[in-house]
């Protein structure tokens, strides 16, 4: 078996790798578009062949911010129908890629609501989950996907003042405060192994790398000038998103999450946006309820498998 990264000459064969199961995957249009944008790169696509230049027996595709070297998420796993041991082959492919990357990016899969009761979806996930688990991606997270579609534009908050700030350190300090006691699994996981300001600065860098305009970012203050929270409208390759929001610990339980979400929605809507997408952990019930109060509809699920940071 031959394992390697892809090169440009592989493109036609890469486009022939078709996943016919009921899960998200790097289909030809996505592959071409993301290779053009830089979100995919040939050196972040790994192949397993029966011999050099032979049949592609397995393909793994990682996504990252354009212009950055580190891959952030595993986007697609494909195994040819002829492969007798898909789990073993994919696990070995991932093992070699992780060794080359020096990290084990999380695996993200998008599925429809009710996926547990869908036999084809469950079967497609089962062997992929087993392969990912063999290389240490064992922490499971379910995130609910929401969308706002051209509803009424929220009115401005009457109890908060929203201001921008050009200094990333000001936002990092606010991120660090908001992260205290957060229900967000990714943030809690990072804080288990990182200094709070280090983690906050990484969040600021990641949000800066998104396609949304940095000038959209807002800090929320009460009428006495005290910080209440952070509201970041943003965008990714698919369109406008709720990039980041959070309330400082001492002001939680007072409904400010509704003001922050309304400001993000309002910011996008006033630019003519007709669809806004957002994710939250299935276990983050207060945030899920806030989306529902704001007229966002749960339309899908994102499943994430990641490595325990304590073991990496």
CSV table of C-alpha atoms in Angstrom, one decimal, residues 23-290:
chain,number,residue,atom,x,y,z
A,23,UNK,CA,-23.4,12.4,5.1
A,24,UNK,CA,-21.5,15.5,4.2
A,25,UNK,CA,-18.4,15.0,2.0
A,26,UNK,CA,-16.0,16.9,-0.3
A,27,UNK,CA,-18.0,16.5,-3.5
A,28,UNK,CA,-16.4,17.7,-6.8
A,29,UNK,CA,-17.9,21.2,-6.8
A,30,UNK,CA,-16.8,21.8,-3.2
A,31,UNK,CA,-13.3,20.3,-3.9
A,32,UNK,CA,-12.8,22.6,-6.9
A,33,UNK,CA,-14.1,25.7,-5.1
A,34,UNK,CA,-12.1,25.1,-1.9
A,35,UNK,CA,-8.9,24.3,-3.8
A,36,UNK,CA,-9.3,27.6,-5.6
A,37,UNK,CA,-9.9,29.6,-2.4
A,38,UNK,CA,-7.1,27.9,-0.5
A,39,UNK,CA,-9.4,26.3,2.1
A,40,UNK,CA,-8.3,23.0,0.7
A,41,UNK,CA,-4.7,22.4,-0.5
A,42,UNK,CA,-3.2,19.4,-2.3
A,43,UNK,CA,-0.7,18.9,0.6
A,44,UNK,CA,-3.7,18.6,3.0
A,45,UNK,CA,-5.3,15.8,0.9
A,46,UNK,CA,-3.9,12.4,1.7
A,47,UNK,CA,-4.3,9.3,-0.5
A,48,UNK,CA,-3.9,5.6,-0.2
A,49,UNK,CA,-3.1,3.8,-3.5
A,50,UNK,CA,-2.6,0.1,-4.3
A,51,UNK,CA,0.7,1.3,-6.0
A,52,UNK,CA,2.1,4.7,-7.0
A,53,UNK,CA,-0.2,6.2,-9.5
A,54,UNK,CA,-2.7,3.3,-9.1
A,55,UNK,CA,-6.3,3.2,-8.0
A,56,UNK,CA,-7.2,5.6,-5.1
A,57,UNK,CA,-8.3,3.2,-2.4
A,58,UNK,CA,-8.8,5.9,0.3
A,59,UNK,CA,-8.9,9.7,0.4
A,60,UNK,CA,-8.9,12.1,3.4
A,61,UNK,CA,-9.5,15.9,2.9
A,62,UNK,CA,-8.6,18.5,5.5
A,63,UNK,CA,-9.9,22.1,5.6
A,64,UNK,CA,-8.1,25.2,6.9
A,65,UNK,CA,-8.2,29.0,6.7
A,66,UNK,CA,-6.8,30.2,3.3
A,67,UNK,CA,-3.2,31.4,3.7
A,68,UNK,CA,-2.6,29.4,6.9
A,69,UNK,CA,-0.4,26.3,7.1
A,70,UNK,CA,-2.3,24.4,9.9
A,71,UNK,CA,-5.2,22.2,8.9
A,72,UNK,CA,-8.1,22.8,11.2
A,73,UNK,CA,-10.7,20.1,10.4
A,74,UNK,CA,-11.0,16.8,8.7
A,75,UNK,CA,-13.7,17.3,6.1
A,76,UNK,CA,-14.1,14.0,4.3
A,77,UNK,CA,-13.2,10.3,4.4
A,78,UNK,CA,-13.6,8.2,1.4
A,79,UNK,CA,-12.8,4.5,0.9
A,80,UNK,CA,-13.3,2.7,-2.4
A,81,UNK,CA,-16.0,0.0,-2.6
A,82,UNK,CA,-13.4,-2.6,-3.3
A,83,UNK,CA,-11.5,-2.1,0.0
A,84,UNK,CA,-12.2,-5.1,2.3
A,85,UNK,CA,-11.1,-3.3,5.6
A,86,UNK,CA,-12.2,0.3,5.3
A,87,UNK,CA,-11.6,0.9,9.0
A,88,UNK,CA,-8.0,-0.3,9.0
A,89,UNK,CA,-7.0,1.5,5.8
A,90,UNK,CA,-8.5,4.8,6.8
A,91,UNK,CA,-7.0,4.6,10.3
A,92,UNK,CA,-3.5,4.0,8.8
A,93,UNK,CA,-4.1,6.9,6.4
A,94,UNK,CA,-5.1,9.2,9.3
A,95,UNK,CA,-2.2,8.0,11.4
A,96,UNK,CA,0.3,9.0,8.7
A,97,UNK,CA,-1.3,12.3,8.0
A,98,UNK,CA,-1.4,13.3,11.7
A,99,UNK,CA,2.3,12.4,12.0
A,100,UNK,CA,3.1,14.7,9.1
A,101,UNK,CA,0.8,17.5,10.4
A,102,UNK,CA,2.2,17.2,13.9
A,103,UNK,CA,-1.4,17.5,15.1
A,104,UNK,CA,-4.7,15.6,14.9
A,105,UNK,CA,-7.5,18.0,13.6
A,106,UNK,CA,-11.0,17.2,14.6
A,107,UNK,CA,-13.3,15.4,12.2
A,108,UNK,CA,-16.5,17.3,11.3
A,109,UNK,CA,-19.5,15.6,9.7
A,110,UNK,CA,-22.8,17.4,8.8
A,111,UNK,CA,-26.0,15.3,8.9
A,112,UNK,CA,-29.7,15.9,8.9
A,113,UNK,CA,-31.9,16.1,12.0
A,114,UNK,CA,-33.0,12.6,13.2
A,115,UNK,CA,-29.8,11.0,11.9
A,116,UNK,CA,-29.8,8.4,14.7
A,117,UNK,CA,-33.1,6.9,13.2
A,118,UNK,CA,-31.6,7.0,9.6
A,119,UNK,CA,-30.0,3.6,9.0
A,120,UNK,CA,-27.9,4.7,6.0
A,121,UNK,CA,-26.5,7.7,7.9
A,122,UNK,CA,-25.8,5.7,11.0
A,123,UNK,CA,-24.0,3.0,8.9
A,124,UNK,CA,-21.9,5.7,7.1
A,125,UNK,CA,-20.9,7.2,10.4
A,126,UNK,CA,-20.1,3.9,12.2
A,127,UNK,CA,-17.0,2.8,10.3
A,128,UNK,CA,-15.7,6.3,10.0
A,129,UNK,CA,-16.1,6.8,13.8
A,130,UNK,CA,-14.3,3.5,14.4
A,131,UNK,CA,-11.4,4.5,12.2
A,132,UNK,CA,-11.1,8.0,13.7
A,133,UNK,CA,-11.3,6.5,17.2
A,134,UNK,CA,-8.3,4.2,16.4
A,135,UNK,CA,-6.1,7.3,15.9
A,136,UNK,CA,-7.3,9.1,19.1
A,137,UNK,CA,-10.3,11.1,17.9
A,138,UNK,CA,-12.6,9.9,20.6
A,139,UNK,CA,-14.2,13.0,22.1
A,140,UNK,CA,-17.7,13.2,20.6
A,141,UNK,CA,-19.7,16.4,20.3
A,142,UNK,CA,-23.0,17.1,18.7
A,143,UNK,CA,-23.7,20.7,17.6
A,144,UNK,CA,-27.1,22.0,16.5
A,145,UNK,CA,-27.1,24.1,13.3
A,146,UNK,CA,-29.5,27.1,13.1
A,147,UNK,CA,-30.5,29.5,10.4
A,148,UNK,CA,-32.2,32.9,10.3
A,149,UNK,CA,-33.9,33.5,6.9
A,150,UNK,CA,-35.0,37.0,6.1
A,151,UNK,CA,-37.2,37.5,9.2
A,152,UNK,CA,-38.0,40.8,10.9
A,153,UNK,CA,-34.9,43.0,11.6
A,154,UNK,CA,-34.4,43.2,15.4
A,155,UNK,CA,-34.7,46.6,17.0
A,156,UNK,CA,-31.6,48.1,18.7
A,157,UNK,CA,-31.0,47.3,22.3
A,158,UNK,CA,-32.3,49.9,24.7
A,159,UNK,CA,-30.0,48.8,27.6
A,160,UNK,CA,-26.7,48.1,25.8
A,161,UNK,CA,-24.3,50.3,23.8
A,162,UNK,CA,-22.2,48.4,21.1
A,163,UNK,CA,-18.8,49.7,20.2
A,164,UNK,CA,-16.0,48.5,18.0
A,165,UNK,CA,-12.3,48.5,18.9
A,166,UNK,CA,-9.3,48.2,16.7
A,167,UNK,CA,-7.1,46.7,19.4
A,168,UNK,CA,-7.2,42.8,19.3
A,169,UNK,CA,-5.9,42.7,22.9
A,170,UNK,CA,-9.1,44.5,24.1
A,171,UNK,CA,-11.1,41.8,22.4
A,172,UNK,CA,-8.9,39.0,23.8
A,173,UNK,CA,-9.4,40.3,27.3
A,174,UNK,CA,-13.2,40.3,26.7
A,175,UNK,CA,-13.0,36.8,25.2
A,176,UNK,CA,-11.1,35.6,28.3
A,177,UNK,CA,-13.8,37.0,30.6
A,178,UNK,CA,-16.6,35.5,28.6
A,179,UNK,CA,-14.9,32.1,28.6
A,180,UNK,CA,-15.1,31.8,32.4
A,181,UNK,CA,-17.8,29.2,33.2
A,182,UNK,CA,-18.7,28.9,29.5
A,183,UNK,CA,-20.9,26.0,28.3
A,184,UNK,CA,-19.1,25.8,25.0
A,185,UNK,CA,-17.3,22.5,24.8
A,186,UNK,CA,-14.5,23.6,22.5
A,187,UNK,CA,-13.6,26.5,24.8
A,188,UNK,CA,-13.7,24.3,27.9
A,189,UNK,CA,-11.5,21.8,26.2
A,190,UNK,CA,-8.9,24.4,25.2
A,191,UNK,CA,-8.9,26.0,28.7
A,192,UNK,CA,-8.0,22.6,30.2
A,193,UNK,CA,-4.6,22.8,28.6
A,194,UNK,CA,-4.1,26.5,27.9
A,195,UNK,CA,-3.7,29.8,29.8
A,196,UNK,CA,-6.9,31.8,29.5
A,197,UNK,CA,-5.3,34.7,27.7
A,198,UNK,CA,-3.5,32.4,25.4
A,199,UNK,CA,-6.8,30.7,24.6
A,200,UNK,CA,-8.5,34.0,24.1
A,201,UNK,CA,-5.8,35.3,21.7
A,202,UNK,CA,-6.1,32.1,19.7
A,203,UNK,CA,-9.9,32.6,19.4
A,204,UNK,CA,-9.3,36.2,18.3
A,205,UNK,CA,-6.8,34.9,15.6
A,206,UNK,CA,-9.2,32.3,14.4
A,207,UNK,CA,-12.1,34.8,14.1
A,208,UNK,CA,-9.8,37.2,12.3
A,209,UNK,CA,-9.1,34.4,9.8
A,210,UNK,CA,-12.7,34.1,8.9
A,211,UNK,CA,-14.2,35.9,5.9
A,212,UNK,CA,-16.2,38.3,7.9
A,213,UNK,CA,-15.0,42.0,8.2
A,214,UNK,CA,-13.1,42.8,11.4
A,215,UNK,CA,-14.9,46.1,11.5
A,216,UNK,CA,-18.1,44.3,12.3
A,217,UNK,CA,-16.9,43.2,15.7
A,218,UNK,CA,-18.6,44.8,18.7
A,219,UNK,CA,-18.2,44.9,22.5
A,220,UNK,CA,-21.4,45.4,24.5
A,221,UNK,CA,-21.5,47.8,27.4
A,222,UNK,CA,-24.3,48.7,29.8
A,223,UNK,CA,-25.4,52.4,30.2
A,224,UNK,CA,-22.8,52.8,33.0
A,225,UNK,CA,-20.0,51.8,30.7
A,226,UNK,CA,-19.4,48.3,32.2
A,227,UNK,CA,-18.6,45.4,29.8
A,228,UNK,CA,-21.5,43.0,29.4
A,229,UNK,CA,-20.4,40.9,26.4
A,230,UNK,CA,-19.0,40.3,22.9
A,231,UNK,CA,-20.9,40.2,19.6
A,232,UNK,CA,-19.1,39.2,16.4
A,233,UNK,CA,-21.1,39.0,13.2
A,234,UNK,CA,-18.9,37.1,10.7
A,235,UNK,CA,-18.9,35.0,7.5
A,236,UNK,CA,-17.4,31.8,6.2
A,237,UNK,CA,-17.2,30.4,2.6
A,238,UNK,CA,-20.9,29.5,2.7
A,239,UNK,CA,-22.1,33.0,3.8
A,240,UNK,CA,-22.9,35.1,6.9
A,241,UNK,CA,-22.7,33.5,10.3
A,242,UNK,CA,-23.0,34.2,14.0
A,243,UNK,CA,-19.3,34.2,14.6
A,244,UNK,CA,-19.0,34.6,18.3
A,245,UNK,CA,-21.1,35.9,21.2
A,246,UNK,CA,-20.9,35.6,25.0
A,247,UNK,CA,-21.9,37.4,28.2
A,248,UNK,CA,-19.4,38.0,31.1
A,249,UNK,CA,-20.1,35.7,34.0
A,250,UNK,CA,-21.5,38.3,36.4
A,251,UNK,CA,-24.2,39.5,34.0
A,252,UNK,CA,-25.5,36.1,32.9
A,253,UNK,CA,-29.1,35.1,33.6
A,254,UNK,CA,-30.4,38.6,32.8
A,255,UNK,CA,-31.3,38.0,29.2
A,256,UNK,CA,-28.4,39.8,27.6
A,257,UNK,CA,-27.7,36.9,25.3
A,258,UNK,CA,-30.9,38.0,23.4
A,259,UNK,CA,-29.5,41.6,23.0
A,260,UNK,CA,-26.2,40.3,21.7
A,261,UNK,CA,-27.8,37.9,19.2
A,262,UNK,CA,-30.2,40.6,18.1
A,263,UNK,CA,-27.3,42.9,17.4
A,264,UNK,CA,-25.5,40.3,15.3
A,265,UNK,CA,-28.7,39.5,13.4
A,266,UNK,CA,-29.4,43.2,13.0
A,267,UNK,CA,-25.9,43.9,11.8
A,268,UNK,CA,-26.1,41.3,9.0
A,269,UNK,CA,-29.7,42.1,8.1
A,270,UNK,CA,-29.0,45.8,7.6
A,271,UNK,CA,-26.4,44.8,5.0
A,272,UNK,CA,-29.1,43.0,3.1
A,273,UNK,CA,-28.3,39.5,4.3
A,274,UNK,CA,-31.2,37.1,3.9
A,275,UNK,CA,-29.7,34.0,5.6
A,276,UNK,CA,-27.5,33.7,8.7
A,277,UNK,CA,-26.2,30.4,10.0
A,278,UNK,CA,-25.1,29.5,13.5
A,279,UNK,CA,-24.0,26.5,15.6
A,280,UNK,CA,-24.2,25.7,19.3
A,281,UNK,CA,-23.5,22.6,21.3
A,282,UNK,CA,-26.5,20.4,21.9
A,283,UNK,CA,-25.7,20.7,25.6
A,284,UNK,CA,-25.7,24.5,25.6
A,285,UNK,CA,-29.4,24.7,26.2
A,286,UNK,CA,-29.5,28.5,27.0
A,287,UNK,CA,-27.9,29.3,23.7
A,288,UNK,CA,-30.2,27.0,21.8
A,289,UNK,CA,-33.2,28.6,23.4
A,290,UNK,CA,-31.9,32.1,22.6
